[in-house]
């Protein structure tokens, strides 16, 4: 666990009267949630969590799929006003070529496949160091 010590600076007008206080930041957590819902029967929730500068954990639960493998990607935008057309390309801040999830050279949003069971439900947890 990393601790960062921050000491607030008093303004010049009251520098002589304000005692210094020290704060410790124990962890910084970043979270995002995507709700998948559209005109089809496919629905789901994807959560992304990152602690400090560690890898991002992507939790996926999608229902209404056909059984089997389905490619899973993060896109540039969360805009679905025109379906998938308005979500942009795969998330690719480093301008890499398309690649497998284990490849160093790949779109950061290329996260491989998820597998839907016989009931059409796919659940997966992906831990990735390129999704930041």
XYZ file of C-alpha atoms in Angstrom, residues 71-76 89-101 105-113 128-132:
33
model
C -15.616 -11.177 -28.824
C -15.406 -8.633 -26.016
C -14.061 -5.129 -26.630
C -14.115 -1.747 -24.954
C -14.870 1.118 -27.334
C -13.867 4.786 -27.343
C -13.393 2.285 -32.568
C -11.884 -0.053 -30.006
C -10.341 1.858 -27.097
C -6.809 2.455 -28.386
C -5.062 5.389 -26.662
C -1.590 4.125 -27.657
C -2.464 3.770 -31.366
C -1.485 0.107 -31.592
C -2.627 -2.517 -34.085
C -5.350 -5.056 -33.296
C -4.093 -7.977 -31.222
C -4.861 -10.768 -28.794
C -5.444 -9.902 -25.118
C 0.946 -4.752 -29.057
C -2.837 -4.454 -29.221
C -5.707 -2.059 -28.774
C -6.140 -1.536 -25.035
C -9.813 -2.402 -25.554
C -9.097 -5.829 -27.116
C -10.086 -8.119 -24.255
C -10.564 -11.446 -26.025
C -13.641 -13.654 -25.822
C -5.760 -6.156 -17.627
C -2.815 -3.761 -17.313
C -3.493 -1.819 -20.545
C -7.005 -0.616 -19.693
C -6.347 2.478 -17.559
